């Protein structure tokens, strides 16, 4: 009887030892697999984070629900989207882990029609987009083209902090006045963006190349309008056309 | 304890070994579970090899497909699948909130029978329609064009044209298919289902660098050119494509 029990115990110990060894292999292999190069035929995923070895985020690829908030100066700001837009796409981050561009798109039927947008943007360092390839549409009013934008030298964090503070205020005249003062102070210190170049089509159905000055005022404009009329226009800083060249000037 | 010690096989050493086994087994069990939990929730990989990645909304709607050419998806609009006009390419396909294709990025290049063919495109589509702005590169045996393009697209859904073309795409290749495809494209053009290229900024196969602004019928009406020999000019064109005014450095 004792001998039989002893044999059984020995067998049990062997079994346990084998089970533990197997567990070690399985557990270790799970970690090893996670560290090496992994091969999939196809995966479904809601978000992919591409990181540097130290963990710094460099790229996210995601659906709308998991789109990261804007990261500025290492801090996340819930500034994105609004008004039901559900963009998905790629967000780029610089060496410091701050957002520096993106590739996002959205399109859906709305109560009144359709709304769609798509943009590939690269941001100025510590600022907003400086070059952008984009398309936007609201109820069949459409724009599509390439934009190049001057941004102020000051960090966009100044703008983000102010905007967050204003947004936290209760709706009312006080909030509106604060927003107006905020805009005015930005204009006063030259912190407003300025479109310098646009190549594309506009909502008035013209195709155009527009070069603007440092305040964002168009000064040279090449246009083919919705009816096919072609012209080159020079403009002054008040927006008045000071010289026009057209095809019919040939005899001049 | 007394009862246990009384049993001849329950030596102190054996008892300790059993406890060690139990503890070790438990620890490894936890470790194993942790490894699997990690793999299920937010796994970390140094590098992955994959033929296709689907970025999906929580409800399963596709928002982006990244894939090789083999697994690249056909066109999906309003839940219906259509064959692509060209072949499926490696790259990315974008989808809007409704799961309809609304842009993408594709690239290919190969030498076959001594002939080089390469192209790459990055496109955003008008809602419910085809591409409205894009960056493109195209090459056939050293004849190259590359640039930025902007298109007008009709208000009607692209499915109107796609439904006309789809049955022809399924026909066997041959003169009959070519004839019917040409006929459909012709009538689509008359119905205004195609669209018009309004802007081109880039280089063309004739080795010019150019900015072309076109009218709503795709006709170039204003053109800035530096040609292959370095000559620069600004040209106004009429509806027939005739240059009606040309400006150059020497008036």
Tab-separated table of C-alpha atoms in Angstrom:
chain	number	residue	atom	x	y	z
A	1	UNK	CA	0.000	0.000	0.000
A	2	UNK	CA	2.750	2.460	1.081
A	3	UNK	CA	4.833	1.458	-1.906
A	4	UNK	CA	1.864	2.056	-4.223
A	5	UNK	CA	1.272	5.518	-2.715
A	6	UNK	CA	4.956	6.337	-3.040
A	7	UNK	CA	4.919	5.341	-6.693
A	8	UNK	CA	1.833	7.467	-7.262
A	9	UNK	CA	3.440	10.471	-5.561
A	10	UNK	CA	6.591	10.041	-7.666
A	11	UNK	CA	4.457	9.908	-10.774
A	12	UNK	CA	2.613	13.035	-9.651
A	13	UNK	CA	5.887	14.860	-9.032
A	14	UNK	CA	7.144	13.889	-12.482
A	15	UNK	CA	3.900	15.076	-14.060
A	16	UNK	CA	4.059	18.361	-12.175
A	17	UNK	CA	7.692	18.879	-13.186
A	18	UNK	CA	6.822	18.254	-16.827
A	19	UNK	CA	3.802	20.578	-16.573
A	20	UNK	CA	5.953	23.330	-15.083
A	21	UNK	CA	8.591	22.883	-17.755
A	22	UNK	CA	5.892	23.096	-20.414
A	23	UNK	CA	4.451	26.211	-18.784
A	24	UNK	CA	7.886	27.848	-18.734
A	25	UNK	CA	8.290	27.180	-22.433
A	26	UNK	CA	4.814	28.470	-23.287
A	27	UNK	CA	5.056	31.591	-21.128
A	28	UNK	CA	8.578	32.395	-22.302
A	29	UNK	CA	7.680	31.857	-25.932
A	30	UNK	CA	4.753	34.262	-25.600
A	31	UNK	CA	7.211	36.975	-24.501
A	32	UNK	CA	9.853	36.006	-27.020
A	33	UNK	CA	7.256	36.160	-29.780
A	34	UNK	CA	6.234	39.623	-28.604
A	35	UNK	CA	9.822	40.839	-28.864
A	36	UNK	CA	10.763	39.507	-32.263
A	37	UNK	CA	9.446	39.907	-35.781
A	38	UNK	CA	5.961	38.584	-36.053
A	39	UNK	CA	4.234	37.474	-39.221
A	40	UNK	CA	0.523	37.829	-39.897
A	41	UNK	CA	-1.475	37.267	-43.053
A	42	UNK	CA	-4.045	39.846	-42.101
A	43	UNK	CA	-4.957	41.691	-38.914
A	44	UNK	CA	-7.939	43.793	-37.821
A	45	UNK	CA	-6.945	46.546	-35.443
A	46	UNK	CA	-8.396	49.819	-34.160
A	47	UNK	CA	-5.073	51.548	-33.569
A	48	UNK	CA	-1.372	51.023	-34.208
A	49	UNK	CA	1.255	53.054	-32.318
A	50	UNK	CA	4.735	53.286	-33.831
A	51	UNK	CA	7.231	54.119	-31.096
A	52	UNK	CA	10.946	54.749	-30.694
A	53	UNK	CA	12.808	52.153	-28.559
A	54	UNK	CA	12.433	54.524	-25.566
A	55	UNK	CA	8.658	54.579	-26.011
A	56	UNK	CA	8.306	57.981	-27.694
A	57	UNK	CA	5.279	57.907	-29.961
A	58	UNK	CA	6.120	58.718	-33.616
A	59	UNK	CA	2.988	57.670	-35.513
A	60	UNK	CA	-0.523	56.490	-34.793
A	61	UNK	CA	-2.728	54.789	-37.362
A	62	UNK	CA	-6.265	54.584	-36.065
A	63	UNK	CA	-10.011	54.797	-36.422
A	64	UNK	CA	-11.783	57.907	-35.161
A	65	UNK	CA	-12.631	56.546	-31.713
A	66	UNK	CA	-8.947	56.001	-30.924
A	67	UNK	CA	-7.523	59.073	-32.690
A	68	UNK	CA	-5.065	60.635	-30.204
A	69	UNK	CA	-5.639	64.121	-28.838
A	70	UNK	CA	-3.266	66.877	-29.998
A	71	UNK	CA	0.000	66.521	-28.055
A	72	UNK	CA	1.750	69.883	-27.640
A	73	UNK	CA	4.753	70.340	-25.347
A	74	UNK	CA	4.220	66.834	-24.033
A	75	UNK	CA	0.641	67.650	-22.963
A	76	UNK	CA	-2.567	66.349	-24.578
A	77	UNK	CA	-5.178	68.918	-25.620
A	78	UNK	CA	-8.716	67.882	-26.630
A	79	UNK	CA	-8.787	70.358	-29.536
A	80	UNK	CA	-9.574	68.040	-32.409
A	81	UNK	CA	-12.665	67.874	-34.601
A	82	UNK	CA	-15.966	68.733	-33.033
A	83	UNK	CA	-19.378	69.065	-34.726
A	84	UNK	CA	-19.772	65.358	-35.456
A	85	UNK	CA	-16.739	65.012	-37.753
A	86	UNK	CA	-15.305	61.531	-37.300
A	87	UNK	CA	-11.904	61.647	-38.970
A	88	UNK	CA	-9.734	58.548	-39.030
A	89	UNK	CA	-6.137	58.294	-40.156
A	90	UNK	CA	-2.495	58.821	-39.331
A	91	UNK	CA	-1.048	61.329	-36.850
A	92	UNK	CA	2.675	62.102	-37.012
A	93	UNK	CA	4.844	63.020	-33.996
A	94	UNK	CA	8.307	64.615	-33.919
A	95	UNK	CA	11.389	63.354	-32.033
A	96	UNK	CA	10.003	64.939	-28.871
A	97	UNK	CA	6.666	63.153	-29.157
A	98	UNK	CA	4.741	66.297	-30.114
A	99	UNK	CA	2.280	66.202	-33.008
A	100	UNK	CA	3.841	67.452	-36.249
A	101	UNK	CA	1.371	66.489	-38.937
A	102	UNK	CA	-1.165	63.992	-40.088
A	103	UNK	CA	-3.188	62.328	-42.785
A	104	UNK	CA	-6.877	62.211	-41.922
A	105	UNK	CA	-10.171	61.861	-43.737
A	106	UNK	CA	-13.898	62.030	-43.065
A	107	UNK	CA	-17.092	61.909	-45.111
A	108	UNK	CA	-20.716	61.404	-44.218
A	109	UNK	CA	-24.301	62.333	-44.928
A	110	UNK	CA	-25.619	64.995	-42.570
A	111	UNK	CA	-29.125	66.246	-41.732
A	112	UNK	CA	-28.767	68.902	-44.450
A	113	UNK	CA	-26.652	67.121	-47.088
A	114	UNK	CA	-23.094	65.889	-47.044
A	115	UNK	CA	-19.870	66.883	-45.379
A	116	UNK	CA	-16.429	65.568	-46.226
A	117	UNK	CA	-12.789	66.485	-45.782
A	118	UNK	CA	-9.369	64.948	-46.249
A	119	UNK	CA	-5.963	66.409	-45.448
A	120	UNK	CA	-2.301	65.552	-45.521
A	121	UNK	CA	-0.578	68.156	-43.378
A	122	UNK	CA	2.914	68.842	-42.117
A	123	UNK	CA	3.194	71.215	-39.158
A	124	UNK	CA	5.719	73.942	-38.508
A	125	UNK	CA	7.795	72.980	-35.422
A	126	UNK	CA	5.705	73.593	-32.278
A	127	UNK	CA	2.997	75.095	-34.482
A	128	UNK	CA	0.119	74.192	-36.774
A	129	UNK	CA	0.108	73.050	-40.411
A	130	UNK	CA	2.543	74.810	-42.762
A	131	UNK	CA	1.892	72.747	-45.889
A	132	UNK	CA	-1.330	70.941	-46.604
A	133	UNK	CA	-2.859	68.956	-49.417
A	134	UNK	CA	-6.553	68.916	-48.846
A	135	UNK	CA	-10.139	68.631	-49.924
A	136	UNK	CA	-13.207	69.966	-48.174
A	137	UNK	CA	-16.878	69.864	-48.993
A	138	UNK	CA	-20.039	71.101	-47.328
A	139	UNK	CA	-23.282	70.520	-49.219
A	140	UNK	CA	-21.620	70.506	-52.663
A	141	UNK	CA	-19.475	73.590	-52.049
A	142	UNK	CA	-16.063	72.113	-52.715
A	143	UNK	CA	-12.412	73.113	-52.438
A	144	UNK	CA	-9.355	71.022	-53.208
A	145	UNK	CA	-5.707	71.935	-53.483
A	146	UNK	CA	-2.317	72.619	-51.993
A	147	UNK	CA	-1.858	75.313	-49.323
A	148	UNK	CA	1.301	76.747	-47.826
A	149	UNK	CA	0.876	78.713	-44.635
A	150	UNK	CA	3.089	80.967	-42.520
A	151	UNK	CA	2.730	80.311	-38.803
A	152	UNK	CA	3.904	82.538	-35.944
A	153	UNK	CA	7.193	81.950	-34.128
A	154	UNK	CA	5.460	81.504	-30.766
A	155	UNK	CA	4.511	77.985	-29.698
A	156	UNK	CA	0.998	76.827	-30.448
A	157	UNK	CA	0.849	75.899	-26.768
A	158	UNK	CA	0.114	79.578	-25.980
A	159	UNK	CA	-2.923	79.360	-28.273
A	160	UNK	CA	-3.963	75.930	-26.935
A	161	UNK	CA	-3.813	77.000	-23.274
A	162	UNK	CA	-5.854	80.169	-23.931
A	163	UNK	CA	-8.413	78.297	-25.985
A	164	UNK	CA	-8.827	75.618	-23.307
A	165	UNK	CA	-9.357	78.310	-20.655
A	166	UNK	CA	-11.982	80.101	-22.781
A	167	UNK	CA	-13.758	76.858	-23.623
A	168	UNK	CA	-14.040	76.081	-19.912
A	169	UNK	CA	-15.991	79.329	-19.335
A	170	UNK	CA	-19.808	79.201	-19.196
A	171	UNK	CA	-21.492	80.279	-22.462
A	172	UNK	CA	-22.526	83.926	-22.495
A	173	UNK	CA	-21.373	87.469	-23.297
A	174	UNK	CA	-18.380	87.121	-20.944
A	175	UNK	CA	-17.065	84.143	-22.911
A	176	UNK	CA	-17.686	85.861	-26.265
A	177	UNK	CA	-15.857	89.019	-25.120
A	178	UNK	CA	-12.922	86.934	-23.849
A	179	UNK	CA	-12.757	85.137	-27.244
A	180	UNK	CA	-12.754	88.476	-29.105
A	181	UNK	CA	-9.970	89.852	-26.881
A	182	UNK	CA	-7.993	86.655	-27.420
A	183	UNK	CA	-8.205	87.016	-31.225
A	184	UNK	CA	-7.349	90.713	-31.066
A	185	UNK	CA	-4.269	90.103	-28.934
A	186	UNK	CA	-3.100	87.403	-31.348
A	187	UNK	CA	-3.528	89.790	-34.280
A	188	UNK	CA	-1.749	92.579	-32.352
A	189	UNK	CA	1.348	90.461	-31.706
A	190	UNK	CA	1.378	88.996	-35.217
A	191	UNK	CA	0.520	85.496	-34.078
A	192	UNK	CA	-2.128	84.900	-36.760
A	193	UNK	CA	-1.439	82.439	-39.579
A	194	UNK	CA	-1.114	83.716	-43.157
A	195	UNK	CA	-1.847	81.725	-46.290
A	196	UNK	CA	1.076	82.291	-48.653
A	197	UNK	CA	0.195	80.012	-51.540
A	198	UNK	CA	-2.850	78.166	-52.779
A	199	UNK	CA	-3.009	76.006	-55.893
A	200	UNK	CA	-6.325	74.346	-56.543
A	201	UNK	CA	-9.980	74.906	-57.122
A	202	UNK	CA	-12.235	77.113	-55.067
A	203	UNK	CA	-15.869	76.968	-53.991
A	204	UNK	CA	-16.774	79.473	-56.784
A	205	UNK	CA	-15.707	76.763	-59.286
A	206	UNK	CA	-12.555	78.580	-60.395
A	207	UNK	CA	-9.168	76.940	-60.712
A	208	UNK	CA	-6.423	79.146	-59.348
A	209	UNK	CA	-2.827	79.774	-58.355
A	210	UNK	CA	-2.695	82.428	-55.655
A	211	UNK	CA	0.417	83.944	-54.092
A	212	UNK	CA	-0.096	86.079	-51.001
A	213	UNK	CA	1.952	88.429	-48.854
A	214	UNK	CA	3.021	87.876	-45.244
A	215	UNK	CA	-0.352	89.080	-43.995
A	216	UNK	CA	-2.146	86.488	-46.125
A	217	UNK	CA	-3.398	89.031	-48.698
A	218	UNK	CA	-3.465	87.721	-52.294
A	219	UNK	CA	-1.092	89.846	-54.430
A	220	UNK	CA	-0.766	87.744	-57.583
A	221	UNK	CA	-3.549	85.515	-58.842
A	222	UNK	CA	-3.876	83.247	-61.874
A	223	UNK	CA	-7.463	82.191	-62.465
A	224	UNK	CA	-9.629	80.236	-64.867
A	225	UNK	CA	-13.166	80.926	-63.685
A	226	UNK	CA	-16.278	78.743	-63.836
A	227	UNK	CA	-17.053	79.995	-67.365
A	228	UNK	CA	-13.524	79.401	-68.686
A	229	UNK	CA	-12.372	83.019	-68.473
A	230	UNK	CA	-8.595	83.160	-67.891
A	231	UNK	CA	-6.730	86.049	-66.260
A	232	UNK	CA	-3.631	87.002	-64.344
A	233	UNK	CA	-4.205	89.669	-61.691
A	234	UNK	CA	-1.892	91.788	-59.581
A	235	UNK	CA	-3.521	93.091	-56.388
A	236	UNK	CA	-2.626	95.801	-53.877
A	237	UNK	CA	-2.671	95.343	-50.090
A	238	UNK	CA	-6.325	96.461	-50.022
A	239	UNK	CA	-7.402	93.598	-52.292
A	240	UNK	CA	-7.923	95.836	-55.355
A	241	UNK	CA	-6.842	94.462	-58.720
A	242	UNK	CA	-4.216	96.898	-60.052
A	243	UNK	CA	-3.326	95.072	-63.264
A	244	UNK	CA	-5.027	92.322	-65.251
A	245	UNK	CA	-3.705	90.231	-68.126
A	246	UNK	CA	-6.124	88.223	-70.254
A	247	UNK	CA	-6.077	86.398	-73.576
A	248	UNK	CA	-7.979	89.184	-75.319
A	249	UNK	CA	-5.254	91.721	-74.575
A	250	UNK	CA	-3.242	90.196	-77.416
A	251	UNK	CA	-3.517	93.299	-79.615
A	252	UNK	CA	-2.342	95.681	-76.866
B	1	UNK	CA	0.963	17.936	11.060
B	2	UNK	CA	1.294	15.073	13.457
B	3	UNK	CA	-0.897	12.899	11.313
B	4	UNK	CA	1.140	13.778	8.226
B	5	UNK	CA	4.481	13.101	9.977
B	6	UNK	CA	3.217	9.738	10.990
B	7	UNK	CA	2.944	8.712	7.399
B	8	UNK	CA	6.171	7.105	6.226
B	9	UNK	CA	6.364	8.888	2.836
B	10	UNK	CA	5.650	12.367	4.209
B	11	UNK	CA	9.243	13.327	4.892
B	12	UNK	CA	9.888	16.977	5.591
B	13	UNK	CA	11.965	17.324	2.424
B	14	UNK	CA	9.245	15.788	0.263
B	15	UNK	CA	6.658	18.119	1.716
B	16	UNK	CA	8.829	21.182	0.972
B	17	UNK	CA	9.363	19.967	-2.601
B	18	UNK	CA	5.604	19.660	-3.078
B	19	UNK	CA	5.106	23.205	-1.819
B	20	UNK	CA	7.801	24.438	-4.156
B	21	UNK	CA	6.085	22.694	-7.042
B	22	UNK	CA	2.746	24.227	-6.126
B	23	UNK	CA	4.169	27.742	-5.779
B	24	UNK	CA	6.178	27.449	-8.989
B	25	UNK	CA	3.202	26.090	-10.907
B	26	UNK	CA	1.016	28.926	-9.632
B	27	UNK	CA	3.618	31.552	-10.512
B	28	UNK	CA	4.091	30.192	-13.996
B	29	UNK	CA	0.339	29.973	-14.403
B	30	UNK	CA	0.043	33.680	-13.579
B	31	UNK	CA	2.965	34.442	-15.899
B	32	UNK	CA	1.348	32.494	-18.696
B	33	UNK	CA	-1.989	34.222	-18.205
B	34	UNK	CA	-0.268	37.628	-18.080
B	35	UNK	CA	1.534	36.890	-21.344
B	36	UNK	CA	-1.712	35.944	-23.036
B	37	UNK	CA	-3.627	38.873	-21.529
B	38	UNK	CA	-0.942	41.173	-22.896
B	39	UNK	CA	-1.131	39.533	-26.295
B	40	UNK	CA	-4.930	39.985	-26.335
B	41	UNK	CA	-5.084	43.604	-25.175
B	42	UNK	CA	-2.192	45.795	-26.269
B	43	UNK	CA	0.591	43.580	-27.572
B	44	UNK	CA	3.962	45.102	-28.295
B	45	UNK	CA	6.036	44.055	-31.275
B	46	UNK	CA	9.457	45.243	-32.357
B	47	UNK	CA	8.525	44.592	-35.960
B	48	UNK	CA	5.691	42.873	-37.731
B	49	UNK	CA	5.460	41.345	-41.185
B	50	UNK	CA	1.954	41.475	-42.507
B	51	UNK	CA	0.187	41.204	-45.836
B	52	UNK	CA	-2.744	43.356	-44.873
B	53	UNK	CA	-3.788	45.545	-41.944
B	54	UNK	CA	-7.403	46.644	-41.548
B	55	UNK	CA	-7.991	49.648	-39.313
B	56	UNK	CA	-11.594	49.267	-38.255
B	57	UNK	CA	-14.099	51.339	-36.271
B	58	UNK	CA	-15.399	49.757	-33.033
B	59	UNK	CA	-18.494	48.616	-34.987
B	60	UNK	CA	-16.295	46.912	-37.605
B	61	UNK	CA	-16.571	49.544	-40.375
B	62	UNK	CA	-13.250	49.712	-42.273
B	63	UNK	CA	-11.485	53.117	-42.140
B	64	UNK	CA	-8.138	52.156	-43.661
B	65	UNK	CA	-6.584	49.149	-45.364
B	66	UNK	CA	-2.793	48.875	-45.662
B	67	UNK	CA	-1.859	45.971	-47.894
B	68	UNK	CA	0.233	44.362	-50.568
B	69	UNK	CA	-1.167	44.238	-54.114
B	70	UNK	CA	-2.434	40.680	-53.748
B	71	UNK	CA	-4.713	41.487	-50.813
B	72	UNK	CA	-5.611	45.049	-51.871
B	73	UNK	CA	-9.382	45.503	-51.703
B	74	UNK	CA	-11.619	46.162	-54.685
B	75	UNK	CA	-13.565	49.443	-54.655
B	76	UNK	CA	-16.330	49.502	-51.996
B	77	UNK	CA	-18.985	52.223	-52.272
B	78	UNK	CA	-22.256	52.205	-50.338
B	79	UNK	CA	-21.615	48.593	-49.377
B	80	UNK	CA	-21.251	47.475	-53.008
B	81	UNK	CA	-18.007	46.137	-54.495
B	82	UNK	CA	-16.642	47.150	-57.903
B	83	UNK	CA	-13.527	46.199	-59.848
B	84	UNK	CA	-10.880	48.923	-60.022
B	85	UNK	CA	-10.195	50.587	-63.394
B	86	UNK	CA	-6.496	49.817	-63.121
B	87	UNK	CA	-5.147	46.848	-61.228
B	88	UNK	CA	-5.141	46.683	-57.432
B	89	UNK	CA	-1.887	48.072	-56.050
B	90	UNK	CA	0.101	47.881	-52.853
B	91	UNK	CA	-0.553	50.796	-50.550
B	92	UNK	CA	-3.356	52.263	-48.526
B	93	UNK	CA	-7.074	52.672	-49.162
B	94	UNK	CA	-9.042	55.185	-47.065
B	95	UNK	CA	-12.723	54.830	-46.096
B	96	UNK	CA	-15.174	57.417	-44.765
B	97	UNK	CA	-17.484	56.960	-41.759
B	98	UNK	CA	-19.923	55.089	-43.999
B	99	UNK	CA	-17.272	52.554	-45.043
B	100	UNK	CA	-17.110	53.878	-48.622
B	101	UNK	CA	-13.694	54.313	-50.263
B	102	UNK	CA	-12.672	57.979	-50.216
B	103	UNK	CA	-9.035	58.005	-51.223
B	104	UNK	CA	-5.807	56.149	-51.076
B	105	UNK	CA	-2.161	55.817	-51.873
B	106	UNK	CA	-0.877	53.217	-54.312
B	107	UNK	CA	2.485	52.452	-55.840
B	108	UNK	CA	3.906	49.983	-58.314
B	109	UNK	CA	6.905	49.600	-60.585
B	110	UNK	CA	8.317	46.776	-62.647
B	111	UNK	CA	10.352	45.819	-65.673
B	112	UNK	CA	8.585	43.307	-67.880
B	113	UNK	CA	9.924	42.101	-71.241
B	114	UNK	CA	12.462	44.922	-71.036
B	115	UNK	CA	9.818	47.601	-70.549
B	116	UNK	CA	9.717	49.798	-67.444
B	117	UNK	CA	6.344	50.725	-66.040
B	118	UNK	CA	5.978	52.590	-62.765
B	119	UNK	CA	3.518	54.818	-61.018
B	120	UNK	CA	2.543	56.165	-57.648
B	121	UNK	CA	-0.499	58.117	-56.607
B	122	UNK	CA	-1.855	59.762	-53.510
B	123	UNK	CA	-5.543	60.658	-53.879
B	124	UNK	CA	-8.442	62.159	-51.968
B	125	UNK	CA	-11.881	61.461	-53.459
B	126	UNK	CA	-14.853	63.787	-53.590
B	127	UNK	CA	-17.657	62.438	-51.365
B	128	UNK	CA	-19.453	59.649	-53.234
B	129	UNK	CA	-17.180	60.239	-56.233
B	130	UNK	CA	-13.705	59.705	-57.662
B	131	UNK	CA	-10.417	61.508	-56.943
B	132	UNK	CA	-10.602	65.321	-56.598
B	133	UNK	CA	-7.013	66.121	-55.557
B	134	UNK	CA	-3.871	64.063	-55.823
B	135	UNK	CA	-0.147	63.743	-56.258
B	136	UNK	CA	0.841	61.453	-59.112
B	137	UNK	CA	3.915	59.994	-60.792
B	138	UNK	CA	3.777	57.924	-63.919
B	139	UNK	CA	6.488	56.417	-66.093
B	140	UNK	CA	6.595	54.285	-69.219
B	141	UNK	CA	10.120	53.483	-70.433
B	142	UNK	CA	11.642	56.775	-69.290
B	143	UNK	CA	8.687	58.937	-70.348
B	144	UNK	CA	7.804	60.506	-67.025
B	145	UNK	CA	5.217	62.843	-65.584
B	146	UNK	CA	4.789	63.888	-61.980
B	147	UNK	CA	2.789	66.512	-60.186
B	148	UNK	CA	-0.227	67.826	-58.350
B	149	UNK	CA	-3.660	67.467	-59.947
B	150	UNK	CA	-7.102	68.810	-59.055
B	151	UNK	CA	-10.308	67.510	-60.611
B	152	UNK	CA	-13.965	68.529	-60.732
B	153	UNK	CA	-16.355	65.625	-60.205
B	154	UNK	CA	-20.110	65.529	-60.841
B	155	UNK	CA	-22.708	65.691	-58.089
B	156	UNK	CA	-24.059	62.275	-59.051
B	157	UNK	CA	-22.610	59.284	-57.251
B	158	UNK	CA	-19.727	57.483	-58.968
B	159	UNK	CA	-21.866	54.345	-58.678
B	160	UNK	CA	-23.970	55.553	-61.643
B	161	UNK	CA	-20.901	55.200	-63.878
B	162	UNK	CA	-19.528	52.185	-61.982
B	163	UNK	CA	-22.797	50.264	-62.468
B	164	UNK	CA	-22.529	50.937	-66.234
B	165	UNK	CA	-18.896	49.854	-66.456
B	166	UNK	CA	-18.890	46.870	-64.066
B	167	UNK	CA	-20.560	44.293	-66.378
B	168	UNK	CA	-18.119	45.221	-69.169
B	169	UNK	CA	-15.143	44.761	-66.830
B	170	UNK	CA	-16.287	41.174	-66.305
B	171	UNK	CA	-16.235	40.426	-70.065
B	172	UNK	CA	-13.296	38.480	-71.535
B	173	UNK	CA	-10.621	40.747	-73.058
B	174	UNK	CA	-11.066	41.362	-76.774
B	175	UNK	CA	-12.329	43.823	-79.370
B	176	UNK	CA	-15.942	43.531	-78.190
B	177	UNK	CA	-14.981	44.505	-74.638
B	178	UNK	CA	-12.854	47.406	-75.901
B	179	UNK	CA	-15.695	48.634	-78.128
B	180	UNK	CA	-18.325	48.482	-75.405
B	181	UNK	CA	-16.039	50.122	-72.845
B	182	UNK	CA	-15.330	52.988	-75.251
B	183	UNK	CA	-19.062	53.370	-75.930
B	184	UNK	CA	-19.917	53.525	-72.222
B	185	UNK	CA	-17.124	56.010	-71.495
B	186	UNK	CA	-18.350	58.109	-74.430
B	187	UNK	CA	-21.932	58.235	-73.181
B	188	UNK	CA	-20.721	58.833	-69.605
B	189	UNK	CA	-18.782	61.837	-70.888
B	190	UNK	CA	-21.912	63.154	-72.628
B	191	UNK	CA	-23.922	62.669	-69.415
B	192	UNK	CA	-21.258	64.565	-67.477
B	193	UNK	CA	-20.452	61.579	-65.291
B	194	UNK	CA	-16.697	61.768	-65.769
B	195	UNK	CA	-15.346	65.034	-64.441
B	196	UNK	CA	-12.651	67.476	-65.500
B	197	UNK	CA	-9.033	68.059	-64.579
B	198	UNK	CA	-8.827	71.709	-63.507
B	199	UNK	CA	-5.248	72.045	-62.288
B	200	UNK	CA	-1.909	70.451	-63.076
B	201	UNK	CA	1.348	71.600	-61.500
B	202	UNK	CA	4.344	69.487	-62.324
B	203	UNK	CA	6.411	68.078	-65.144
B	204	UNK	CA	5.122	66.408	-68.279
B	205	UNK	CA	6.402	63.681	-70.563
B	206	UNK	CA	7.637	66.321	-73.067
B	207	UNK	CA	10.093	67.412	-70.327
B	208	UNK	CA	8.347	70.707	-69.591
B	209	UNK	CA	7.789	72.087	-66.111
B	210	UNK	CA	4.330	73.610	-66.050
B	211	UNK	CA	1.327	75.092	-64.293
B	212	UNK	CA	-1.899	74.455	-66.210
B	213	UNK	CA	-5.278	75.900	-65.240
B	214	UNK	CA	-8.200	74.393	-67.135
B	215	UNK	CA	-11.890	75.184	-67.530
B	216	UNK	CA	-14.827	73.040	-66.419
B	217	UNK	CA	-14.454	70.994	-69.643
B	218	UNK	CA	-10.815	70.064	-68.917
B	219	UNK	CA	-9.505	72.461	-71.597
B	220	UNK	CA	-6.226	74.232	-70.674
B	221	UNK	CA	-6.915	78.002	-70.760
B	222	UNK	CA	-3.931	79.479	-68.899
B	223	UNK	CA	-0.518	77.863	-68.904
B	224	UNK	CA	2.926	78.658	-67.464
B	225	UNK	CA	5.676	76.662	-69.114
B	226	UNK	CA	9.421	76.208	-68.991
B	227	UNK	CA	10.094	73.778	-71.819
B	228	UNK	CA	12.787	71.127	-72.263
B	229	UNK	CA	15.117	73.700	-73.847
B	230	UNK	CA	14.651	76.185	-70.991
B	231	UNK	CA	12.321	78.599	-72.790
B	232	UNK	CA	9.765	80.225	-70.475
B	233	UNK	CA	6.317	81.526	-71.426
B	234	UNK	CA	2.845	82.280	-70.173
B	235	UNK	CA	0.069	81.292	-72.567
B	236	UNK	CA	-3.640	82.045	-72.793
B	237	UNK	CA	-5.587	79.498	-74.830
B	238	UNK	CA	-9.042	79.447	-76.399
B	239	UNK	CA	-11.643	76.689	-76.156
B	240	UNK	CA	-10.111	74.966	-79.157
B	241	UNK	CA	-6.671	74.712	-77.575
B	242	UNK	CA	-5.171	77.477	-79.740
B	243	UNK	CA	-2.695	79.822	-78.006
B	244	UNK	CA	-4.236	83.303	-78.317
B	245	UNK	CA	-1.664	85.202	-76.289
B	246	UNK	CA	1.862	84.348	-75.259
B	247	UNK	CA	4.064	86.283	-72.846
B	248	UNK	CA	7.783	85.656	-72.697
B	249	UNK	CA	10.972	87.406	-71.560
B	250	UNK	CA	11.306	89.040	-74.974
B	251	UNK	CA	8.053	90.916	-75.730
